[in-house]
Amino acid sequence: MLAKLEARVHPMGLTNVAATKEVIAELRGLDGANWAAAWVGRGDCYAGEARSAENRGDDAAARDAWYQAYAFYFMGRFPCPNHPDKLASYQKELDAYRRFGRHAAPKIEVVSIPFAGRDGEGSEITFYVRMPVDVENPPVIVMWGGVDAWKEEMTILTEGIAKHGIATIALDNVGTGQSPIMAGPDGERQFIPLFDWVERCGRFDAARMAIVGRSFGGYWATKLAHLMPERFRAAVNWGGGAHFMFQPDWVEKSRYPDSYLMELVETRSRMLGATTDEEYIEGFRQLSLLDQGLLDRPCAPMLLINGKDDTQCPIRDIELLTEHGDPKSVRLFLGRGHMGFGPDTVPTIIRWLSRQLV
């Protein structure tokens, strides 16, 4: 944790460094109760600071304090709310983030639309909208995270994109956060009602719509870019798989990657709705885009970006995608792991998307 904090990489890149070191020093265990309690306590302190700042009319201080409250609550539920105390931290996280969004610039709007789910599934899709300042009918980028970084963790990317006059919509990856469904071979049905909403609501230039999937979410960006290329001006797979990631040998190899903090298998299983190891392996196997026969179909212009030393998602999947279908743009960062995190990663994505959406 301290190494990740020093490098400011996921999941230790959002919280105040000094306060985080104090929490780590006081941490009594990685079990759900002890883990959540340590982070929630500090989150509550920041929430108190935020309310005090609001009472005295200090908008900037309130914004910063609510963001820190959110960030510590995020750590309290990390990597997923698989314990009642982690779930309680997640509820605090959602509330703090929405309060932060009211003070953010541009503001973050919470929108929910109906979802026609199956029995036992959710009935709505909730997402965040950020509109660029003084731009009429802007292009829009729809984005989502992976197994543990959810729509709230897209903030840095949405802020950077807004400066380019582009609107953003952030939602949860299939099977995570407030997603109404579990991940499965037809999980793309979660995204389609949102794309329909973008096209009919009149707030965006829907002819200039792009999609970005972060980490595991890159899989869905790749699938959607092949299923409905006519809808998107561009698509980004930022660290996601396509075929080899879902094969039993890689599932076994990637159980405990050095780049992941803890509980990767448990978090992936929760996303899939898998309760046994057999269900976990089979759930992954069914996701292969090669086996689904999609990779030689037309594809929206696509950027494949990752660190070359990723131990969570095999680089062979990028090679596979370049060997099939339409040409792809590729950026691999040497000496970096999952998602290629570094100071130039997000700017690289934003520059490429901006060129596609002009």
PDB file of N, CA, C and O in Angstrom, residues 1 4 10-12 30 35 75 78 257-264 312:
ATOM      1  N   MET A   1       0.827  -1.207   0.000  1.00  0.00           N
ATOM      2  CA  MET A   1       0.000   0.000   0.000  1.00  0.00           C
ATOM      3  C   MET A   1       0.863   1.258   0.000  1.00  0.00           C
ATOM      4  O   MET A   1       0.587   2.222  -0.723  1.00  0.00           O
ATOM      5  N   LYS A   4       2.316   1.811  -3.464  1.00  0.00           N
ATOM      6  CA  LYS A   4       1.321   2.345  -4.378  1.00  0.00           C
ATOM      7  C   LYS A   4       1.003   3.800  -4.045  1.00  0.00           C
ATOM      8  O   LYS A   4       0.765   4.619  -4.937  1.00  0.00           O
ATOM      9  N   HIS A  10      -3.444   3.464  -8.692  1.00  0.00           N
ATOM     10  CA  HIS A  10      -4.680   2.848  -8.223  1.00  0.00           C
ATOM     11  C   HIS A  10      -4.384   1.700  -7.270  1.00  0.00           C
ATOM     12  O   HIS A  10      -3.517   0.876  -7.553  1.00  0.00           O
ATOM     13  N   PRO A  11      -5.083   1.631  -6.129  1.00  0.00           N
ATOM     14  CA  PRO A  11      -6.177   2.509  -5.706  1.00  0.00           C
ATOM     15  C   PRO A  11      -5.736   3.629  -4.763  1.00  0.00           C
ATOM     16  O   PRO A  11      -6.572   4.242  -4.108  1.00  0.00           O
ATOM     17  N   MET A  12      -4.429   3.887  -4.694  1.00  0.00           N
ATOM     18  CA  MET A  12      -3.909   4.823  -3.702  1.00  0.00           C
ATOM     19  C   MET A  12      -3.586   6.183  -4.307  1.00  0.00           C
ATOM     20  O   MET A  12      -2.700   6.883  -3.837  1.00  0.00           O
ATOM     21  N   LEU A  30      -7.121  -6.878   7.190  1.00  0.00           N
ATOM     22  CA  LEU A  30      -7.708  -6.744   5.864  1.00  0.00           C
ATOM     23  C   LEU A  30      -9.120  -7.310   5.793  1.00  0.00           C
ATOM     24  O   LEU A  30      -9.748  -7.257   4.728  1.00  0.00           O
ATOM     25  N   TRP A  35     -11.024  -3.303   7.827  1.00  0.00           N
ATOM     26  CA  TRP A  35     -10.664  -2.497   6.652  1.00  0.00           C
ATOM     27  C   TRP A  35     -11.608  -1.302   6.513  1.00  0.00           C
ATOM     28  O   TRP A  35     -11.157  -0.161   6.395  1.00  0.00           O
ATOM     29  N   MET A  75     -11.981   3.876  -0.582  1.00  0.00           N
ATOM     30  CA  MET A  75     -11.041   2.900  -0.042  1.00  0.00           C
ATOM     31  C   MET A  75     -11.739   1.971   0.946  1.00  0.00           C
ATOM     32  O   MET A  75     -11.421   0.779   1.023  1.00  0.00           O
ATOM     33  N   PHE A  78     -13.286  -0.720  -1.038  1.00  0.00           N
ATOM     34  CA  PHE A  78     -12.394  -1.346  -2.012  1.00  0.00           C
ATOM     35  C   PHE A  78     -12.051  -2.787  -1.619  1.00  0.00           C
ATOM     36  O   PHE A  78     -11.868  -3.081  -0.440  1.00  0.00           O
ATOM     37  N   PRO A 257      -2.073 -11.278  -9.287  1.00  0.00           N
ATOM     38  CA  PRO A 257      -1.081 -10.451  -9.970  1.00  0.00           C
ATOM     39  C   PRO A 257      -0.438  -9.461  -8.999  1.00  0.00           C
ATOM     40  O   PRO A 257      -1.078  -8.965  -8.068  1.00  0.00           O
ATOM     41  N   ASP A 258       0.845  -9.177  -9.234  1.00  0.00           N
ATOM     42  CA  ASP A 258       1.563  -8.288  -8.321  1.00  0.00           C
ATOM     43  C   ASP A 258       1.036  -6.857  -8.377  1.00  0.00           C
ATOM     44  O   ASP A 258       1.283  -6.062  -7.465  1.00  0.00           O
ATOM     45  N   SER A 259       0.291  -6.514  -9.423  1.00  0.00           N
ATOM     46  CA  SER A 259      -0.212  -5.149  -9.555  1.00  0.00           C
ATOM     47  C   SER A 259      -1.531  -4.927  -8.822  1.00  0.00           C
ATOM     48  O   SER A 259      -1.994  -3.783  -8.721  1.00  0.00           O
ATOM     49  N   TYR A 260      -2.133  -6.002  -8.294  1.00  0.00           N
ATOM     50  CA  TYR A 260      -3.442  -5.859  -7.660  1.00  0.00           C
ATOM     51  C   TYR A 260      -3.300  -5.962  -6.158  1.00  0.00           C
ATOM     52  O   TYR A 260      -2.595  -6.845  -5.648  1.00  0.00           O
ATOM     53  N   LEU A 261      -4.010  -5.096  -5.442  1.00  0.00           N
ATOM     54  CA  LEU A 261      -3.826  -4.996  -4.000  1.00  0.00           C
ATOM     55  C   LEU A 261      -4.336  -6.234  -3.269  1.00  0.00           C
ATOM     56  O   LEU A 261      -3.608  -6.833  -2.467  1.00  0.00           O
ATOM     57  N   MET A 262      -5.586  -6.629  -3.525  1.00  0.00           N
ATOM     58  CA  MET A 262      -6.149  -7.763  -2.796  1.00  0.00           C
ATOM     59  C   MET A 262      -7.503  -8.143  -3.392  1.00  0.00           C
ATOM     60  O   MET A 262      -8.162  -7.329  -4.044  1.00  0.00           O
ATOM     61  N   GLU A 263      -7.894  -9.385  -3.204  1.00  0.00           N
ATOM     62  CA  GLU A 263      -9.238  -9.887  -3.502  1.00  0.00           C
ATOM     63  C   GLU A 263      -9.665  -9.719  -4.965  1.00  0.00           C
ATOM     64  O   GLU A 263     -10.816  -9.428  -5.256  1.00  0.00           O
ATOM     65  N   LEU A 264      -8.752  -9.968  -5.893  1.00  0.00           N
ATOM     66  CA  LEU A 264      -9.122  -9.835  -7.302  1.00  0.00           C
ATOM     67  C   LEU A 264     -10.138 -10.894  -7.713  1.00  0.00           C
ATOM     68  O   LEU A 264     -11.135 -10.588  -8.365  1.00  0.00           O
ATOM     69  N   GLN A 312      -2.524  -8.402 -15.308  1.00  0.00           N
ATOM     70  CA  GLN A 312      -3.956  -8.648 -15.137  1.00  0.00           C
ATOM     71  C   GLN A 312      -4.630  -8.951 -16.466  1.00  0.00           C
ATOM     72  O   GLN A 312      -5.566  -9.747 -16.533  1.00  0.00           O
TER      73      GLN A 312
END
